[in-house]
């Protein structure tokens, strides 16, 4: 009986651990500080949601801010966007090639950053309401 109770407890704990990340955070976010700490996912993974960019690494959003090493590939993934179109549009200099305007969950856009700098981006459809920065060091 003790073994069954222990197994059930471990399964419940594992189920709760899987509930921690939402693609729609309830708190505003953003701004400060680069992508160095406090994150769950790898740097360079950005969630494209309904009217938000969110760093999978550190949770920053609008502006999503990630710091990656030179040579890193950053991937933006459309998640829970339904039929709302979004894009990754490079702003200012230095720049990177912008994505097409894409619709639908599971769409991705990736770019490998080979030159240090601070790369600002937004969504061509939503402008400054969806923004982010990739800091390459």
PDB file of C-alpha atoms in Angstrom:
ATOM      1  CA  UNK A   1       0.000   0.000   0.000  1.00  0.00           C
ATOM      2  CA  UNK A   2       2.842   2.410   0.839  1.00  0.00           C
ATOM      3  CA  UNK A   3       4.451   1.755  -2.539  1.00  0.00           C
ATOM      4  CA  UNK A   4       1.193   2.511  -4.381  1.00  0.00           C
ATOM      5  CA  UNK A   5       0.754   5.735  -2.395  1.00  0.00           C
ATOM      6  CA  UNK A   6       4.339   6.767  -3.167  1.00  0.00           C
ATOM      7  CA  UNK A   7       3.889   6.079  -6.884  1.00  0.00           C
ATOM      8  CA  UNK A   8       0.635   8.045  -7.002  1.00  0.00           C
ATOM      9  CA  UNK A   9       2.333  10.922  -5.173  1.00  0.00           C
ATOM     10  CA  UNK A  10       5.243  10.973  -7.626  1.00  0.00           C
ATOM     11  CA  UNK A  11       2.872  10.906 -10.600  1.00  0.00           C
ATOM     12  CA  UNK A  12       0.884  13.811  -9.150  1.00  0.00           C
ATOM     13  CA  UNK A  13       4.102  15.768  -8.579  1.00  0.00           C
ATOM     14  CA  UNK A  14       5.247  15.110 -12.154  1.00  0.00           C
ATOM     15  CA  UNK A  15       1.869  16.250 -13.493  1.00  0.00           C
ATOM     16  CA  UNK A  16       2.049  19.488 -11.504  1.00  0.00           C
ATOM     17  CA  UNK A  17       5.595  20.167 -12.692  1.00  0.00           C
ATOM     18  CA  UNK A  18       4.388  19.981 -16.275  1.00  0.00           C
ATOM     19  CA  UNK A  19       1.775  22.674 -15.621  1.00  0.00           C
ATOM     20  CA  UNK A  20       4.248  25.433 -14.932  1.00  0.00           C
ATOM     21  CA  UNK A  21       4.651  27.074 -18.338  1.00  0.00           C
ATOM     22  CA  UNK A  22       1.957  28.938 -20.178  1.00  0.00           C
ATOM     23  CA  UNK A  23       2.300  30.592 -23.541  1.00  0.00           C
ATOM     24  CA  UNK A  24       0.020  33.359 -22.252  1.00  0.00           C
ATOM     25  CA  UNK A  25       1.538  34.788 -19.090  1.00  0.00           C
ATOM     26  CA  UNK A  26      -0.831  36.775 -16.939  1.00  0.00           C
ATOM     27  CA  UNK A  27       1.704  39.359 -15.893  1.00  0.00           C
ATOM     28  CA  UNK A  28       3.077  42.057 -18.093  1.00  0.00           C
ATOM     29  CA  UNK A  29       6.664  41.800 -18.725  1.00  0.00           C
ATOM     30  CA  UNK A  30       9.477  42.966 -20.374  1.00  0.00           C
ATOM     31  CA  UNK A  31      11.997  45.388 -20.441  1.00  0.00           C
ATOM     32  CA  UNK A  32      14.982  44.907 -18.568  1.00  0.00           C
ATOM     33  CA  UNK A  33      17.962  43.017 -18.545  1.00  0.00           C
ATOM     34  CA  UNK A  34      19.148  40.708 -21.238  1.00  0.00           C
ATOM     35  CA  UNK A  35      18.724  37.002 -21.162  1.00  0.00           C
ATOM     36  CA  UNK A  36      21.244  35.823 -18.714  1.00  0.00           C
ATOM     37  CA  UNK A  37      19.344  34.334 -15.895  1.00  0.00           C
ATOM     38  CA  UNK A  38      16.320  32.794 -14.403  1.00  0.00           C
ATOM     39  CA  UNK A  39      14.941  30.882 -17.281  1.00  0.00           C
ATOM     40  CA  UNK A  40      13.552  27.546 -18.120  1.00  0.00           C
ATOM     41  CA  UNK A  41      14.188  27.064 -21.819  1.00  0.00           C
ATOM     42  CA  UNK A  42      17.282  27.615 -23.893  1.00  0.00           C
ATOM     43  CA  UNK A  43      18.297  31.101 -24.969  1.00  0.00           C
ATOM     44  CA  UNK A  44      17.268  31.733 -28.518  1.00  0.00           C
ATOM     45  CA  UNK A  45      13.771  30.215 -28.321  1.00  0.00           C
ATOM     46  CA  UNK A  46      11.025  32.805 -28.752  1.00  0.00           C
ATOM     47  CA  UNK A  47       7.293  32.093 -28.531  1.00  0.00           C
ATOM     48  CA  UNK A  48       5.151  34.014 -30.994  1.00  0.00           C
ATOM     49  CA  UNK A  49       1.702  34.221 -29.389  1.00  0.00           C
ATOM     50  CA  UNK A  50      -1.320  36.397 -29.874  1.00  0.00           C
ATOM     51  CA  UNK A  51       0.143  39.878 -29.723  1.00  0.00           C
ATOM     52  CA  UNK A  52       3.293  38.838 -27.889  1.00  0.00           C
ATOM     53  CA  UNK A  53       6.847  37.695 -28.301  1.00  0.00           C
ATOM     54  CA  UNK A  54       8.028  35.808 -25.204  1.00  0.00           C
ATOM     55  CA  UNK A  55      11.485  34.471 -24.412  1.00  0.00           C
ATOM     56  CA  UNK A  56      11.296  30.776 -23.588  1.00  0.00           C
ATOM     57  CA  UNK A  57      14.563  31.233 -21.683  1.00  0.00           C
ATOM     58  CA  UNK A  58      13.808  34.027 -19.241  1.00  0.00           C
ATOM     59  CA  UNK A  59      10.116  34.851 -19.660  1.00  0.00           C
ATOM     60  CA  UNK A  60      10.543  38.435 -20.830  1.00  0.00           C
ATOM     61  CA  UNK A  61       7.861  39.565 -23.246  1.00  0.00           C
ATOM     62  CA  UNK A  62       7.079  42.637 -25.314  1.00  0.00           C
ATOM     63  CA  UNK A  63       9.931  43.304 -25.247  1.00  0.00           C
ATOM     64  CA  UNK A  64      11.268  39.762 -25.341  1.00  0.00           C
ATOM     65  CA  UNK A  65      14.974  40.050 -24.622  1.00  0.00           C
ATOM     66  CA  UNK A  66      17.483  37.247 -25.077  1.00  0.00           C
ATOM     67  CA  UNK A  67      21.263  37.233 -24.961  1.00  0.00           C
ATOM     68  CA  UNK A  68      22.965  34.604 -27.094  1.00  0.00           C
ATOM     69  CA  UNK A  69      26.508  33.759 -28.111  1.00  0.00           C
ATOM     70  CA  UNK A  70      27.854  34.577 -31.563  1.00  0.00           C
ATOM     71  CA  UNK A  71      26.976  31.668 -33.844  1.00  0.00           C
ATOM     72  CA  UNK A  72      23.703  30.884 -32.041  1.00  0.00           C
ATOM     73  CA  UNK A  73      20.516  30.145 -33.920  1.00  0.00           C
ATOM     74  CA  UNK A  74      17.376  31.841 -32.642  1.00  0.00           C
ATOM     75  CA  UNK A  75      14.035  30.202 -33.451  1.00  0.00           C
ATOM     76  CA  UNK A  76      10.666  31.905 -33.216  1.00  0.00           C
ATOM     77  CA  UNK A  77       7.732  29.453 -32.957  1.00  0.00           C
ATOM     78  CA  UNK A  78       4.084  30.366 -33.527  1.00  0.00           C
ATOM     79  CA  UNK A  79       2.149  28.978 -30.537  1.00  0.00           C
ATOM     80  CA  UNK A  80      -1.596  29.293 -29.859  1.00  0.00           C
ATOM     81  CA  UNK A  81      -1.940  32.003 -32.496  1.00  0.00           C
ATOM     82  CA  UNK A  82      -5.026  30.572 -34.209  1.00  0.00           C
ATOM     83  CA  UNK A  83      -5.698  32.428 -37.441  1.00  0.00           C
ATOM     84  CA  UNK A  84      -3.914  35.650 -36.420  1.00  0.00           C
ATOM     85  CA  UNK A  85      -0.963  36.499 -38.700  1.00  0.00           C
ATOM     86  CA  UNK A  86       2.438  37.504 -37.277  1.00  0.00           C
ATOM     87  CA  UNK A  87       5.998  38.014 -38.488  1.00  0.00           C
ATOM     88  CA  UNK A  88       9.506  38.657 -37.221  1.00  0.00           C
ATOM     89  CA  UNK A  89      10.563  41.988 -38.741  1.00  0.00           C
ATOM     90  CA  UNK A  90      14.088  43.261 -38.184  1.00  0.00           C
ATOM     91  CA  UNK A  91      14.371  46.903 -37.087  1.00  0.00           C
ATOM     92  CA  UNK A  92      17.374  49.257 -37.205  1.00  0.00           C
ATOM     93  CA  UNK A  93      21.006  48.391 -37.722  1.00  0.00           C
ATOM     94  CA  UNK A  94      22.388  45.823 -37.288  1.00  0.00           C
ATOM     95  CA  UNK A  95      19.661  43.877 -39.002  1.00  0.00           C
ATOM     96  CA  UNK A  96      18.796  40.336 -40.016  1.00  0.00           C
ATOM     97  CA  UNK A  97      16.463  38.997 -42.735  1.00  0.00           C
ATOM     98  CA  UNK A  98      12.811  39.349 -41.747  1.00  0.00           C
ATOM     99  CA  UNK A  99      10.375  36.449 -41.888  1.00  0.00           C
ATOM    100  CA  UNK A 100       7.329  36.247 -44.083  1.00  0.00           C
ATOM    101  CA  UNK A 101       3.973  37.015 -42.498  1.00  0.00           C
ATOM    102  CA  UNK A 102       2.850  33.595 -41.237  1.00  0.00           C
ATOM    103  CA  UNK A 103      -0.410  32.244 -39.841  1.00  0.00           C
ATOM    104  CA  UNK A 104      -1.006  29.079 -37.849  1.00  0.00           C
ATOM    105  CA  UNK A 105       0.383  27.193 -34.905  1.00  0.00           C
ATOM    106  CA  UNK A 106       3.699  25.437 -35.390  1.00  0.00           C
ATOM    107  CA  UNK A 107       5.125  27.892 -37.921  1.00  0.00           C
ATOM    108  CA  UNK A 108       8.782  28.677 -37.263  1.00  0.00           C
ATOM    109  CA  UNK A 109      11.405  31.153 -38.364  1.00  0.00           C
ATOM    110  CA  UNK A 110      15.104  30.751 -37.526  1.00  0.00           C
ATOM    111  CA  UNK A 111      18.203  32.837 -38.022  1.00  0.00           C
ATOM    112  CA  UNK A 112      21.834  32.248 -37.028  1.00  0.00           C
ATOM    113  CA  UNK A 113      23.508  35.370 -35.638  1.00  0.00           C
ATOM    114  CA  UNK A 114      27.183  35.501 -36.620  1.00  0.00           C
ATOM    115  CA  UNK A 115      27.988  39.124 -35.720  1.00  0.00           C
ATOM    116  CA  UNK A 116      27.843  40.689 -32.240  1.00  0.00           C
ATOM    117  CA  UNK A 117      25.280  43.429 -31.731  1.00  0.00           C
ATOM    118  CA  UNK A 118      21.835  44.297 -30.446  1.00  0.00           C
ATOM    119  CA  UNK A 119      19.174  43.230 -32.954  1.00  0.00           C
ATOM    120  CA  UNK A 120      15.721  44.789 -32.480  1.00  0.00           C
ATOM    121  CA  UNK A 121      12.631  43.245 -34.070  1.00  0.00           C
ATOM    122  CA  UNK A 122       8.866  43.557 -34.084  1.00  0.00           C
ATOM    123  CA  UNK A 123       5.845  42.092 -35.889  1.00  0.00           C
ATOM    124  CA  UNK A 124       5.019  43.604 -39.299  1.00  0.00           C
ATOM    125  CA  UNK A 125       1.307  43.178 -38.507  1.00  0.00           C
ATOM    126  CA  UNK A 126       1.269  44.489 -34.919  1.00  0.00           C
ATOM    127  CA  UNK A 127       4.275  46.831 -34.814  1.00  0.00           C
ATOM    128  CA  UNK A 128       5.518  47.989 -31.424  1.00  0.00           C
ATOM    129  CA  UNK A 129       2.770  46.014 -29.622  1.00  0.00           C
ATOM    130  CA  UNK A 130       4.946  42.947 -30.357  1.00  0.00           C
ATOM    131  CA  UNK A 131       8.664  43.589 -29.988  1.00  0.00           C
ATOM    132  CA  UNK A 132      11.921  42.062 -28.899  1.00  0.00           C
ATOM    133  CA  UNK A 133      15.699  42.300 -28.914  1.00  0.00           C
ATOM    134  CA  UNK A 134      18.380  39.688 -29.468  1.00  0.00           C
ATOM    135  CA  UNK A 135      21.701  40.659 -27.910  1.00  0.00           C
ATOM    136  CA  UNK A 136      24.550  38.753 -29.560  1.00  0.00           C
ATOM    137  CA  UNK A 137      27.891  38.589 -27.694  1.00  0.00           C
TER     138      UNK A 137
END
